[in-house]
Coordinates of C-alpha atoms and ligand atoms in Angstrom, one line a residue:
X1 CA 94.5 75.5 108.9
X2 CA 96.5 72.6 109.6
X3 CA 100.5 71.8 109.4
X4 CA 101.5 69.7 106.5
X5 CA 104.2 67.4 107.8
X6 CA 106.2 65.0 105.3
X7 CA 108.2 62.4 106.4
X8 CA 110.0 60.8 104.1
X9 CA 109.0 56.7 104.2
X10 CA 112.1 54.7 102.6
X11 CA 112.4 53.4 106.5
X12 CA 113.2 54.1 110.0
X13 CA 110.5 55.3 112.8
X14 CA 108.1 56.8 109.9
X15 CA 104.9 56.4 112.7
X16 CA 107.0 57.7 115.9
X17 CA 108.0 60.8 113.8
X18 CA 104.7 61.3 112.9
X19 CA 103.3 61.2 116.5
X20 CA 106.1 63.4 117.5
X21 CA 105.3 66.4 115.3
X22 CA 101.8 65.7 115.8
X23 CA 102.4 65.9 119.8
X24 CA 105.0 69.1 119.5
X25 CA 101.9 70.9 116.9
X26 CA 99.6 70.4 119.7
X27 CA 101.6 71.8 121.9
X28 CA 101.6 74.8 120.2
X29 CA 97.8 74.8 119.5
X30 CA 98.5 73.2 116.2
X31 CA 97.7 70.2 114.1
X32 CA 100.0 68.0 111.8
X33 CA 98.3 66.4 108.7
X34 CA 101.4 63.4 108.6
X35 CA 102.3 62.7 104.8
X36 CA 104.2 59.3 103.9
X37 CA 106.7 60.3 101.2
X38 CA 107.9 57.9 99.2
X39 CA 107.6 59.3 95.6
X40 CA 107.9 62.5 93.9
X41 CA 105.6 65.3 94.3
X42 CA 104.1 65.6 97.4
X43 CA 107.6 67.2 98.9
X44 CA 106.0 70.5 97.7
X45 CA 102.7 70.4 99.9
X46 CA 104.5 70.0 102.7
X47 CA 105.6 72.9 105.0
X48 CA 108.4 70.9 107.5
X49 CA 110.1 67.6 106.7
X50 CA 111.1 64.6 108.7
X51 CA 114.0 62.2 107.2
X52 CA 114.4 59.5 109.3
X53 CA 117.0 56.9 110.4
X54 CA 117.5 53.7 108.9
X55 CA 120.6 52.4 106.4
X56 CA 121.6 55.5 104.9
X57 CA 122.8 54.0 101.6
X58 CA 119.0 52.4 101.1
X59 CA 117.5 55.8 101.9
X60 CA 119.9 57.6 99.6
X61 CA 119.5 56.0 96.6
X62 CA 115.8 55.6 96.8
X63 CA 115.9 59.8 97.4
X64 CA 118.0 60.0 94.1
X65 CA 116.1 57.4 91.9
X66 CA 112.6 58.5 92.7
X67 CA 113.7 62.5 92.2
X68 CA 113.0 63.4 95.8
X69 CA 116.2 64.2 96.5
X70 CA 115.7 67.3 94.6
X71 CA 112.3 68.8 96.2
X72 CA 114.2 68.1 99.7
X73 CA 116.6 70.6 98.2
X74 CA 114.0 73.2 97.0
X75 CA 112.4 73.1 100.2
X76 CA 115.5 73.8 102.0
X77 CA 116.2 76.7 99.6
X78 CA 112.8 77.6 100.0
X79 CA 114.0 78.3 103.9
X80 CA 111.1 75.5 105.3
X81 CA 112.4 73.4 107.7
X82 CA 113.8 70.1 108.2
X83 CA 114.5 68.1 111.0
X84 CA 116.9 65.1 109.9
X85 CA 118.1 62.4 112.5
X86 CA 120.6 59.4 112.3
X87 CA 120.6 58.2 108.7
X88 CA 118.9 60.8 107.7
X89 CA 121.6 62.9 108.6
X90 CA 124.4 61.2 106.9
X91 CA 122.1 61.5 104.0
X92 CA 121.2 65.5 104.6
X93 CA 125.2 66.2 105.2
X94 CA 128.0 67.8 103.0
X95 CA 129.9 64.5 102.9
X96 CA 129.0 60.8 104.7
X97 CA 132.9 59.6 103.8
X98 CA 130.7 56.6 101.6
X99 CA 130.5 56.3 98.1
X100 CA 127.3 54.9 98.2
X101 CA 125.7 57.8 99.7
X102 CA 124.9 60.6 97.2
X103 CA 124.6 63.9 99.6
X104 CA 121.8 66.0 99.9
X105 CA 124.4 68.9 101.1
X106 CA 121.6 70.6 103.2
X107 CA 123.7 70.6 106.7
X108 CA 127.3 71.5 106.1
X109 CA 128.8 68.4 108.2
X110 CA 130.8 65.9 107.2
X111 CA 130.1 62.7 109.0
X112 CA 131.6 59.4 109.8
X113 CA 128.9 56.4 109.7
X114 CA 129.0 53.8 112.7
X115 CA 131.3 56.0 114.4
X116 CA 129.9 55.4 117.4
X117 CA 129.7 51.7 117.0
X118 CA 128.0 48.9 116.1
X119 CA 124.4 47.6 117.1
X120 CA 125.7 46.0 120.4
X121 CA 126.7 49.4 121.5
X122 CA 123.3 51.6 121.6
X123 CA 123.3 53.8 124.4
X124 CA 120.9 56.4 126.2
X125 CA 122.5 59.4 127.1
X126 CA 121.1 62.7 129.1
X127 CA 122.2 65.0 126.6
X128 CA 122.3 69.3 126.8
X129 CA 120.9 70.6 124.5
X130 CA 121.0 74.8 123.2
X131 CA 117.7 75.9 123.4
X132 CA 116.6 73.1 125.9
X133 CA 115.9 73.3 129.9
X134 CA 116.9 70.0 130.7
X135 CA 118.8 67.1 129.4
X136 CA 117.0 65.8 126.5
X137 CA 116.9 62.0 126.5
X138 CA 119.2 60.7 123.4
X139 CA 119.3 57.4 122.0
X140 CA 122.3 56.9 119.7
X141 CA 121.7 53.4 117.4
X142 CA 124.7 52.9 115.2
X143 CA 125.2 56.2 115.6
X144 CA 126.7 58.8 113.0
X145 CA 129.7 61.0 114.3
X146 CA 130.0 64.5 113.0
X147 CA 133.4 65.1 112.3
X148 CA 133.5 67.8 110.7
X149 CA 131.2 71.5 111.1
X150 CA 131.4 73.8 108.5
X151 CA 128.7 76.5 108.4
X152 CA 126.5 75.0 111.1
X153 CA 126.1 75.5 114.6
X154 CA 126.6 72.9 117.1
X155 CA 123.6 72.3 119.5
X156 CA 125.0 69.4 121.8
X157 CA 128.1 67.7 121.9
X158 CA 128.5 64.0 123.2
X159 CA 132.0 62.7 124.7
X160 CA 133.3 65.7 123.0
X161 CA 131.6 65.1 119.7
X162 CA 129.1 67.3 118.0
X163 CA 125.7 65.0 117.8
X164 CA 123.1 68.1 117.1
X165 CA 123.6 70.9 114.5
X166 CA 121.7 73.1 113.2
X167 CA 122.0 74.5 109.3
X168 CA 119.9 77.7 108.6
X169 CA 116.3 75.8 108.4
X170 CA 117.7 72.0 108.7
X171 CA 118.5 70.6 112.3
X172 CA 120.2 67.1 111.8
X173 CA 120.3 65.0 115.1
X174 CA 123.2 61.7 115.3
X175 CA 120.7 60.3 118.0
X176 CA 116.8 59.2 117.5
X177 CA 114.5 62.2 119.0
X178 CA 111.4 60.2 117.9
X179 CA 112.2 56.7 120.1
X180 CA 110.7 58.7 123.4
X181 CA 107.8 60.2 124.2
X182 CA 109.6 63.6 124.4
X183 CA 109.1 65.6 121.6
X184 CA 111.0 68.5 122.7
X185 CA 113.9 68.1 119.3
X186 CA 111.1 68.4 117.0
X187 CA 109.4 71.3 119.0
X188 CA 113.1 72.8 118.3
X189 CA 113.6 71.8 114.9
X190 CA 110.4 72.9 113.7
X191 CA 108.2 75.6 116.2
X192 CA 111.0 77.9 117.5
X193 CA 112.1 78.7 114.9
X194 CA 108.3 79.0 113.3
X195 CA 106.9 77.4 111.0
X196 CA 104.6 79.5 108.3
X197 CA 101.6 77.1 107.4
Ligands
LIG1 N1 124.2 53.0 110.7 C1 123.2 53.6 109.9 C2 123.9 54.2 108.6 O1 125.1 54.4 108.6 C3 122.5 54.6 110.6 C4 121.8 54.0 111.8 C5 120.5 54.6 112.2 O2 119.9 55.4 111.5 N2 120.1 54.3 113.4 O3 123.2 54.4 107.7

């Protein structure tokens, strides 16, 4: 039987988090079926989700408008996980500081958008990472800070800023996992801790 994988398809690296989960599934002897969300109810056939970067405020209110903001929480509550980078993030966490940015309140972060800059100032950085070997390869694109941790655990730290939590089921990333061919984060986020298909 085969992993059902959702990403959720407003924007962002929809494809390169698809071939990541695919590549960390085989990995583990598994297969990913990839499912392109973009409406409501297809959240429910999916045992882990992916919500990728992009403009959180975009993402956001397409979440709230199409009522897929709500099946993202039941599958949380449900305890099946998520893996939620850059945007995605801001739009999983407690409070993004934005009005236009309705929270899904699935990582208890708060966050500050563009905190690490604008476009011009992308980086790649070798980052640690609990529960990793070696420095994972993290590129930070308009990058979220996390300001704030409340009942989360902090998984890597950047220039002495939190860039990788983890929330009970949820692990939310301020860098883009899926831009390398190293699928490690998603291995993390979503076969550790084991998925149940
Ligand atoms: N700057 C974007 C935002 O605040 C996030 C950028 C990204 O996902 N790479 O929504």
């Amino acid at each position: 039987m085969s992993i059902e994988a959702g990403v959720v398809a407003v924007q962002g690296d929809v494809s390169e988090h698809a071939a990541a989960v695919r590549r960390a599934a085989r990995s583990h002897g598994e297969d990913a079926t990839v499912t392109e969300i973009r409406t409501a109810g297809h959240v429910q056939d999916c045992d882990l989700l992916l919500l990728p970067g992009g403009e959180s405020t975009a993402i956001s209110r397409h979440l709230q408008r199409e009522g897929i903001a709500a099946e993202i929480r039941a599958h949380v509550d449900a305890g099946k996980p998520v893996l939620a980078t850059c945007a995605g993030l801001i739009v999983a966490s407690a409070d993004a500081n934005d009005d236009r940015v309705t929270e899904l309140d699935i990582v208890d972060v708060t966050i500050q958008r563009n905190a690490f800059g604008r476009q011009k100032d992308s980086f790649e950085a070798p980052l640690e990472v609990d529960g990793l070997d070696d420095p994972f390869p993290a590129v930070f694109i308009r990058a979220p800070v996390i300001d704030g941790v409340g009942d989360a655990e902090v998984l890597a730290e950047w220039d002495g800023r939190p860039v990788a939590v983890r929330d009970g089921p949820v692990v939310g990333t301020s860098f883009h996992p899926e831009l390398t061919d190293d699928c490690r984060i998603h291995d993390l986020a979503f076969f550790e801790s084991a998925v149940a298909p």
